[in-house]
CSV table of C-alpha atoms and ligand atoms in Angstrom, one decimal:
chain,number,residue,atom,x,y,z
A,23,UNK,CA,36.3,-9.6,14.0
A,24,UNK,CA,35.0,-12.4,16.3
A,25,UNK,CA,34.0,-15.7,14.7
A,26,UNK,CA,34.9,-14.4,11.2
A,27,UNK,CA,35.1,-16.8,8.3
A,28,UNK,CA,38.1,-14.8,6.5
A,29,UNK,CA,39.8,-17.1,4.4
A,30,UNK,CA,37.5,-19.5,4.1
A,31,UNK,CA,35.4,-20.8,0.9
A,32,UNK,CA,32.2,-21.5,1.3
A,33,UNK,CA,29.4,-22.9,-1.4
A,34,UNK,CA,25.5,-22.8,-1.2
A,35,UNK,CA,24.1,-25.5,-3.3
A,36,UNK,CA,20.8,-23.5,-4.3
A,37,UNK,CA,22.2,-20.1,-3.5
A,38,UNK,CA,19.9,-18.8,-6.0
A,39,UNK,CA,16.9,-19.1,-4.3
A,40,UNK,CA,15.3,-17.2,-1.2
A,41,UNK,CA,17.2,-18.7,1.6
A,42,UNK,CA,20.4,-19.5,-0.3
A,43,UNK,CA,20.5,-16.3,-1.2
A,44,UNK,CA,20.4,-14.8,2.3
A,45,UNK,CA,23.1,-17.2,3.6
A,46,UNK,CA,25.6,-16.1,0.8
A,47,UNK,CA,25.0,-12.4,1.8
A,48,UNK,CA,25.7,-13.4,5.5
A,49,UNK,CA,28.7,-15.7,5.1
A,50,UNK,CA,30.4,-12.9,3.1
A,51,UNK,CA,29.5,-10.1,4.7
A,52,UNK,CA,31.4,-12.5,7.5
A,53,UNK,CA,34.3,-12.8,5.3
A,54,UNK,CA,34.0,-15.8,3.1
A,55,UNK,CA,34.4,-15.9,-0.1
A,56,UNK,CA,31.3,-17.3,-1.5
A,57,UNK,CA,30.5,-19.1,-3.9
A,58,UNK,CA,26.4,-19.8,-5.1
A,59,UNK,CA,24.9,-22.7,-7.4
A,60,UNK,CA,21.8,-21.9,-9.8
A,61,UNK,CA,20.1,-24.0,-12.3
A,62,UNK,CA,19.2,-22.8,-16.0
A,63,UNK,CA,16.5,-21.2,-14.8
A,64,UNK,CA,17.9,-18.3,-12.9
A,65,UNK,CA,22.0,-17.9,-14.1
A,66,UNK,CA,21.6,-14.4,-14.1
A,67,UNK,CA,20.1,-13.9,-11.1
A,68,UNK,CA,22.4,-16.0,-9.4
A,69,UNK,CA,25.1,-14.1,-11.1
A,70,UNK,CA,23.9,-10.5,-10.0
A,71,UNK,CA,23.8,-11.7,-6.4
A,72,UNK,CA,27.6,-13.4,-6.8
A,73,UNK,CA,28.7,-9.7,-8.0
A,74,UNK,CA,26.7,-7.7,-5.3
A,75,UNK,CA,28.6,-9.4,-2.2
A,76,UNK,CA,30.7,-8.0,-0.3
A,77,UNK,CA,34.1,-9.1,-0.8
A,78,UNK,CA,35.7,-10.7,-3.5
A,79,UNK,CA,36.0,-14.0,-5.5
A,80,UNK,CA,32.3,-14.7,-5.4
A,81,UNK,CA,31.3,-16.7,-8.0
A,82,UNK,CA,28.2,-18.1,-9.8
A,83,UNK,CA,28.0,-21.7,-11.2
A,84,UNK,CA,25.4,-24.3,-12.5
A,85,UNK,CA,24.5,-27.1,-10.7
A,86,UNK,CA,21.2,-29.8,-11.2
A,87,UNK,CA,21.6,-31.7,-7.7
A,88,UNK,CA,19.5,-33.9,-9.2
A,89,UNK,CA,21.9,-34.9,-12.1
A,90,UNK,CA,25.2,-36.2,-10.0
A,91,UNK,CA,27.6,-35.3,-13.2
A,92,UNK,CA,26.7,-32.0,-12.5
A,93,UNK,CA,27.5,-31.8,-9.3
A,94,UNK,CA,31.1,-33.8,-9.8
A,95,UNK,CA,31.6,-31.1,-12.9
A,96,UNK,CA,30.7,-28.2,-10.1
A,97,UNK,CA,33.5,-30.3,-7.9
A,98,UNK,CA,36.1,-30.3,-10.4
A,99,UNK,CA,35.5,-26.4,-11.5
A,100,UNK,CA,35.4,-25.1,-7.8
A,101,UNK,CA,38.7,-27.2,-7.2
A,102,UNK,CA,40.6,-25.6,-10.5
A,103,UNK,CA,39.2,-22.4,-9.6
A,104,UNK,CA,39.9,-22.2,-5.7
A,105,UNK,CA,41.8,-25.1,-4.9
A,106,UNK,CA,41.5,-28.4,-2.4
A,107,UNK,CA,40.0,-26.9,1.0
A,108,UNK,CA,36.0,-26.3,1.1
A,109,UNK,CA,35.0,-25.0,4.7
A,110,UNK,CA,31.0,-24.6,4.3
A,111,UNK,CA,28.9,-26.3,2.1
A,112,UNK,CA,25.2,-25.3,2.2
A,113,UNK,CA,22.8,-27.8,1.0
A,114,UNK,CA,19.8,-24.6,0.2
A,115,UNK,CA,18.5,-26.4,-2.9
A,116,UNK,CA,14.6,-27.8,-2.7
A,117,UNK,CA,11.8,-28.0,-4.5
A,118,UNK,CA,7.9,-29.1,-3.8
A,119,UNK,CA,4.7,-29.6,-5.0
A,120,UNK,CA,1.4,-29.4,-3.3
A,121,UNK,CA,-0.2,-32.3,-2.6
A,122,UNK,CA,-3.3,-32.8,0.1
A,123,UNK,CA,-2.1,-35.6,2.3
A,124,UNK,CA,-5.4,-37.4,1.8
A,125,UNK,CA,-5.0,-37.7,-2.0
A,126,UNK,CA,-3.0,-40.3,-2.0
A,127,UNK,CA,-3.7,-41.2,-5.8
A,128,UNK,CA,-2.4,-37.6,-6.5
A,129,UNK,CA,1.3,-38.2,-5.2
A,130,UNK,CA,2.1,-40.4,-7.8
A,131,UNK,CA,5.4,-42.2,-8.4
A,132,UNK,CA,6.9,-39.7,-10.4
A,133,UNK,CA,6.1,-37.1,-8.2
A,134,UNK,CA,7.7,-39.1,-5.0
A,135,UNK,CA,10.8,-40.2,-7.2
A,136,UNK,CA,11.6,-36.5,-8.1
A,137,UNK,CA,11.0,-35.1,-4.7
A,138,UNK,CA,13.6,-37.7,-3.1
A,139,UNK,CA,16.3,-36.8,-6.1
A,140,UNK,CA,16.2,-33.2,-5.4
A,141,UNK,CA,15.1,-33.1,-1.8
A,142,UNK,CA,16.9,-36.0,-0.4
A,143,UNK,CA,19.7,-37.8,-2.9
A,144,UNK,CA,20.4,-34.6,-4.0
A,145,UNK,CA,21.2,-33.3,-0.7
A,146,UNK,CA,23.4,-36.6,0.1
A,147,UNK,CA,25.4,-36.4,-3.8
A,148,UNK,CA,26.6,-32.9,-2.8
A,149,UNK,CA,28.3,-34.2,0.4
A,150,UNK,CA,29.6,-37.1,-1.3
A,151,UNK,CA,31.1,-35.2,-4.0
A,152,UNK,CA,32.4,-32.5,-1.5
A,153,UNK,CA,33.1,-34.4,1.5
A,154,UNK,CA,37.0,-34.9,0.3
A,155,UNK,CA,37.2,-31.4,0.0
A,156,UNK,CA,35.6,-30.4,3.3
A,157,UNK,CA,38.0,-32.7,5.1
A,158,UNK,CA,41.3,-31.1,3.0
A,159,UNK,CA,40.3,-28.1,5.3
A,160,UNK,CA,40.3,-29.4,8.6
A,161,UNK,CA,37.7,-27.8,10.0
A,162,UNK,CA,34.6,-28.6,7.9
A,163,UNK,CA,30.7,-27.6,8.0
A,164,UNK,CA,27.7,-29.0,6.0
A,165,UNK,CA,24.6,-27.2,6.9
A,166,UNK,CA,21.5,-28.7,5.2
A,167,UNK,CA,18.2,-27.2,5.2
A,168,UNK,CA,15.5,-29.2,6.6
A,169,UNK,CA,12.0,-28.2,7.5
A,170,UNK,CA,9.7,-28.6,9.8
A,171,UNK,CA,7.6,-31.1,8.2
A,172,UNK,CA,10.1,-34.0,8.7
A,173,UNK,CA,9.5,-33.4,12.3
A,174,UNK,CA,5.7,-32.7,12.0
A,175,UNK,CA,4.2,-34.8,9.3
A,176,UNK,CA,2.6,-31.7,8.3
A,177,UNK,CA,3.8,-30.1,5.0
A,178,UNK,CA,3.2,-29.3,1.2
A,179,UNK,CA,3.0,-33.2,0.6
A,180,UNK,CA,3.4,-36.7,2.3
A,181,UNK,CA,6.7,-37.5,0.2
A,182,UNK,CA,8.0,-33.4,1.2
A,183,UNK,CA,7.8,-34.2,4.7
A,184,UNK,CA,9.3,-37.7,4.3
A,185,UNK,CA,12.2,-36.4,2.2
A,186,UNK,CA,12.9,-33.7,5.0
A,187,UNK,CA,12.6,-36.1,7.9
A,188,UNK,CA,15.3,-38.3,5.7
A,189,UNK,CA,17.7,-34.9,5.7
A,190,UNK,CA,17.2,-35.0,9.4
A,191,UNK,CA,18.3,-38.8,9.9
A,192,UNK,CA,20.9,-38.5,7.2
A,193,UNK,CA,22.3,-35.3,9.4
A,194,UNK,CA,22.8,-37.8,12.3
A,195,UNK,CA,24.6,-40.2,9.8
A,196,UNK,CA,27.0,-38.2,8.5
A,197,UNK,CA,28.0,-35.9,11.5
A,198,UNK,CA,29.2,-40.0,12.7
A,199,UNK,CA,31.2,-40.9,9.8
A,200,UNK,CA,32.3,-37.6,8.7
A,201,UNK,CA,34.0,-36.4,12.5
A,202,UNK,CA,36.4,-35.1,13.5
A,203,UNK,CA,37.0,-33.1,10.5
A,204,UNK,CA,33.7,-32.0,9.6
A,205,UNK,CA,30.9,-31.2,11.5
A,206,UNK,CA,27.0,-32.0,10.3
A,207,UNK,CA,24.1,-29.8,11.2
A,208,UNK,CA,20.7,-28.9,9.7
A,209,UNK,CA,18.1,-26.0,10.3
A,210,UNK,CA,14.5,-27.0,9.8
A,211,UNK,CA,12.8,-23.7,9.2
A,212,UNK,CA,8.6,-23.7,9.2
A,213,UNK,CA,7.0,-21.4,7.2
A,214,UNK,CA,9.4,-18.6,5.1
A,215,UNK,CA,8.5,-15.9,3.0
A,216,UNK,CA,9.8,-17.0,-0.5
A,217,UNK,CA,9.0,-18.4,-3.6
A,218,UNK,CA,9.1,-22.1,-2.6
A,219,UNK,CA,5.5,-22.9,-2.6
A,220,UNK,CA,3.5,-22.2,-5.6
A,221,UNK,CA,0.5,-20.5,-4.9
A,222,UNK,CA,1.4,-19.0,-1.2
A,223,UNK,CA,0.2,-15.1,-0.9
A,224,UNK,CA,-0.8,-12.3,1.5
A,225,UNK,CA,-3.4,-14.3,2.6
A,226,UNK,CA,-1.6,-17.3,3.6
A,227,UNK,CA,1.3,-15.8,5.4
A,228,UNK,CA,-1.2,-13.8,7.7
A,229,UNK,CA,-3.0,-17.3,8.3
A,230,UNK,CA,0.3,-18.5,8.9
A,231,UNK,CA,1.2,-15.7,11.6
A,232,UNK,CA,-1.6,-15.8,13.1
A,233,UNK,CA,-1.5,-19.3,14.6
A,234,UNK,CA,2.1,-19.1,14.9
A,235,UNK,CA,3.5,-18.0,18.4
A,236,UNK,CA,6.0,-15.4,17.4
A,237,UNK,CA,3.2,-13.8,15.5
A,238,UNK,CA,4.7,-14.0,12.1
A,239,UNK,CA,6.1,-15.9,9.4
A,240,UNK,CA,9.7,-16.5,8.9
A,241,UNK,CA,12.2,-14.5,6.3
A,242,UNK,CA,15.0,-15.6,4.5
A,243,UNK,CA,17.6,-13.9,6.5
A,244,UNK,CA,16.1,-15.4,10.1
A,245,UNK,CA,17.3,-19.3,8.4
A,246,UNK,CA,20.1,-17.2,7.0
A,247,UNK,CA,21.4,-16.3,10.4
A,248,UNK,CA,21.1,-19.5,11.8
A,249,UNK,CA,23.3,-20.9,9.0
A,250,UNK,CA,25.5,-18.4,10.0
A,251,UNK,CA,25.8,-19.5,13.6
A,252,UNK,CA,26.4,-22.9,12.8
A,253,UNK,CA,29.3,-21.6,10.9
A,254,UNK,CA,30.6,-19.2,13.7
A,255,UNK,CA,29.1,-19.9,17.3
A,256,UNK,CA,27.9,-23.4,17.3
A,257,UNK,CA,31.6,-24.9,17.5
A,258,UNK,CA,30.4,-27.8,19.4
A,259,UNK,CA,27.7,-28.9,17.5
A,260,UNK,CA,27.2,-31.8,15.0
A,261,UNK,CA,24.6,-34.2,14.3
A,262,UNK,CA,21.6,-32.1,15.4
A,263,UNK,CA,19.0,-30.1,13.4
A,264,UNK,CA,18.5,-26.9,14.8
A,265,UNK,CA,14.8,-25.4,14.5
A,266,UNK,CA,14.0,-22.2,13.0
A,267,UNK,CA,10.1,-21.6,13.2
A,268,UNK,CA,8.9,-18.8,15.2
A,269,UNK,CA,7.4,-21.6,17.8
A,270,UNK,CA,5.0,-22.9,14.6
A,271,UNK,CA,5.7,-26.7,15.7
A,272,UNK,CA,5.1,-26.1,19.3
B,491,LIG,N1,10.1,-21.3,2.1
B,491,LIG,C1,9.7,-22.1,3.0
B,491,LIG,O1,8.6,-22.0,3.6
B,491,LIG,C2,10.6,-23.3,3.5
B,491,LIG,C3,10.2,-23.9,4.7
B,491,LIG,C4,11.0,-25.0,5.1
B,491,LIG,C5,12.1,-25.4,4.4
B,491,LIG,N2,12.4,-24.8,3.2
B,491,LIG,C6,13.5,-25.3,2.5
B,491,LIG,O2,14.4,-24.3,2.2
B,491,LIG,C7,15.2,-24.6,1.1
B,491,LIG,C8,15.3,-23.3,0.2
B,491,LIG,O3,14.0,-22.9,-0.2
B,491,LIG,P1,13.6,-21.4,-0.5
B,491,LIG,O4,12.4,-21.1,0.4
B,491,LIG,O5,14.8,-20.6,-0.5
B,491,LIG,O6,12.9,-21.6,-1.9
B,491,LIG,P2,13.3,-21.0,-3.3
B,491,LIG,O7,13.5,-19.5,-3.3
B,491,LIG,O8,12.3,-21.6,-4.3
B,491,LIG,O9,14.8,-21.6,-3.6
B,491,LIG,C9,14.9,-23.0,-4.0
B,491,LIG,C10,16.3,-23.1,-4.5
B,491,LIG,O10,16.5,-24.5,-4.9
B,491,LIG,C11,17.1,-24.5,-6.2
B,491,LIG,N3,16.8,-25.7,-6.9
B,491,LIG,C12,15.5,-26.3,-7.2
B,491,LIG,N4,15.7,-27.4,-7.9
B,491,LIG,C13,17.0,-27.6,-8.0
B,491,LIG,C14,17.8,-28.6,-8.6
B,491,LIG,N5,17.2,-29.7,-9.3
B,491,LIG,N6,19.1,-28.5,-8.6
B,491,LIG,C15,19.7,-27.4,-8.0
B,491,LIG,N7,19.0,-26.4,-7.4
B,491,LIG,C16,17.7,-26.5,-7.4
B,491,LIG,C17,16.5,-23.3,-6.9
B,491,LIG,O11,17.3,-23.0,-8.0
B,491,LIG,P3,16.8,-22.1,-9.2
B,491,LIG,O12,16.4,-20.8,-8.7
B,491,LIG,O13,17.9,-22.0,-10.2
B,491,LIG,O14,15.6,-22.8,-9.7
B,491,LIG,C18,16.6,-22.3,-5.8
B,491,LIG,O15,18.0,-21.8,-5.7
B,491,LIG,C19,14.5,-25.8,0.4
B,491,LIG,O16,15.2,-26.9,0.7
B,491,LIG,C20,13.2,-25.9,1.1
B,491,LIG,O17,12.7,-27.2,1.2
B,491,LIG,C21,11.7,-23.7,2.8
């Protein structure tokens, strides 16, 4: 099969969620063997999608990005378990809050302080506690999931867009001090039909499509399959984020 990814391990940090989810499906119907992070909150669902995959060795394990010694647990277990290469790492893990940008009082520090841990450091602890990994295999890939709204300024909240705009930047970063051996990419999707934002409906998503030039919203599986390409087409690619958003920032 052109651009297959047989024999190769691949984790999605967040692979519990909508677009994680879609990604692990992709990379092993490709022929990776997959392996997806949840929190406590969804360790069965994350653990019904590890068995439904095509393939085999697909596994399901905890991880809190914002908690480090999770993560560096989550190292140590994937290494016992499947050794010293990694070959993708997807950073799919977010969350956000909605804030109206002119309520500045609302986004208070607390708010801002958790929305960098798990939507920027977060992000930046799962490279660092992979990265010796992803080089052991020669041929790395860390494909983080942006938005957007670090591009825009428009977004859920002031401290969402920053954080996204900082995955962006910290894209450009690493695909510098991580080359040759692994390659840096994000995809900034715009609006995607999932859970992510509390309170989003019918009504929204047809707002959405109508002012959006493709005429609809985005799924899981379009952010999916540009994961996917990074992982398979885009050979020559690092240190760019690649936009996924039906023309919505045009
Ligand atoms: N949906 C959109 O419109 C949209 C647009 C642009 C960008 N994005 C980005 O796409 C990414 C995935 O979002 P989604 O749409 O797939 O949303 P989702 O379905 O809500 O998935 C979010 C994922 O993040 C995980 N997560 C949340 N907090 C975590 C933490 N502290 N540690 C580890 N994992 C954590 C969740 O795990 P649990 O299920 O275990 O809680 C879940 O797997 C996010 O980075 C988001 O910013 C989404």
């Amino acid at each position: 099969m052109a651009h297959s990814l047989e024999g190769r391990l691949a984790l999605v940090v967040g692979g519990s969620g909508g677009i994680g989810a879609a990604t692990a499906r992709l990379l092993a119907e490709a022929g990776a063997r997959v392996i997806v992070t949840h929190t406590a909150r969804s360790a069965g669902a994350a653990a019904s999608l590890a068995d439904s995959l095509p393939g085999s060795g697909h596994m399901a394990l905890p991880a809190d990005v914002a908690d480090t010694a999770s993560l560096l647990a989550l190292r140590d277990d994937v290494r016992a378990r499947c050794g010293d290469a990694l070959h993708v790492l997807v950073n799919a893990a977010g969350f956000t809050k909605p804030v109206p940008h002119a309520d500045l009082d609302a986004l208070d520090d607390a708010l801002i302080d958790r929305m960098f841990a798990v939507n920027w450091r977060g992000q930046f602890a799962a490279v660092r506690a992979f990265a010796p990994m992803l080089k052991a295999s020669g041929d790395g890939l860390i494909v983080s999931v942006s938005s957007i709204a670090g591009q825009t300024g428009v977004g859920s909240s002031i401290a969402y867009c920053a954080a996204k705009a900082g995955i962006d930047v910290m894209t450009k970063s690493l695909a510098r001090a991580l080359a040759p051996e692994v390659r840096v990419l994000a995809v900034a999707p715009g609006v995607v039909d999932t859970g992510f934002v509390p309170g989003r409906g019918a009504d929204f998503n047809a707002k959405i499509a109508a002012s959006t030039p493709l005429g609809r919203v985005g799924r899981a599986q379009d952010v999916a399959e540009a994961i996917l390409a990074c992982a398979t087409s885009l050979q020559y690619s690092t240190g760019t984020t690649i936009v996924v958003d039906g023309g919505r920032s045009l």
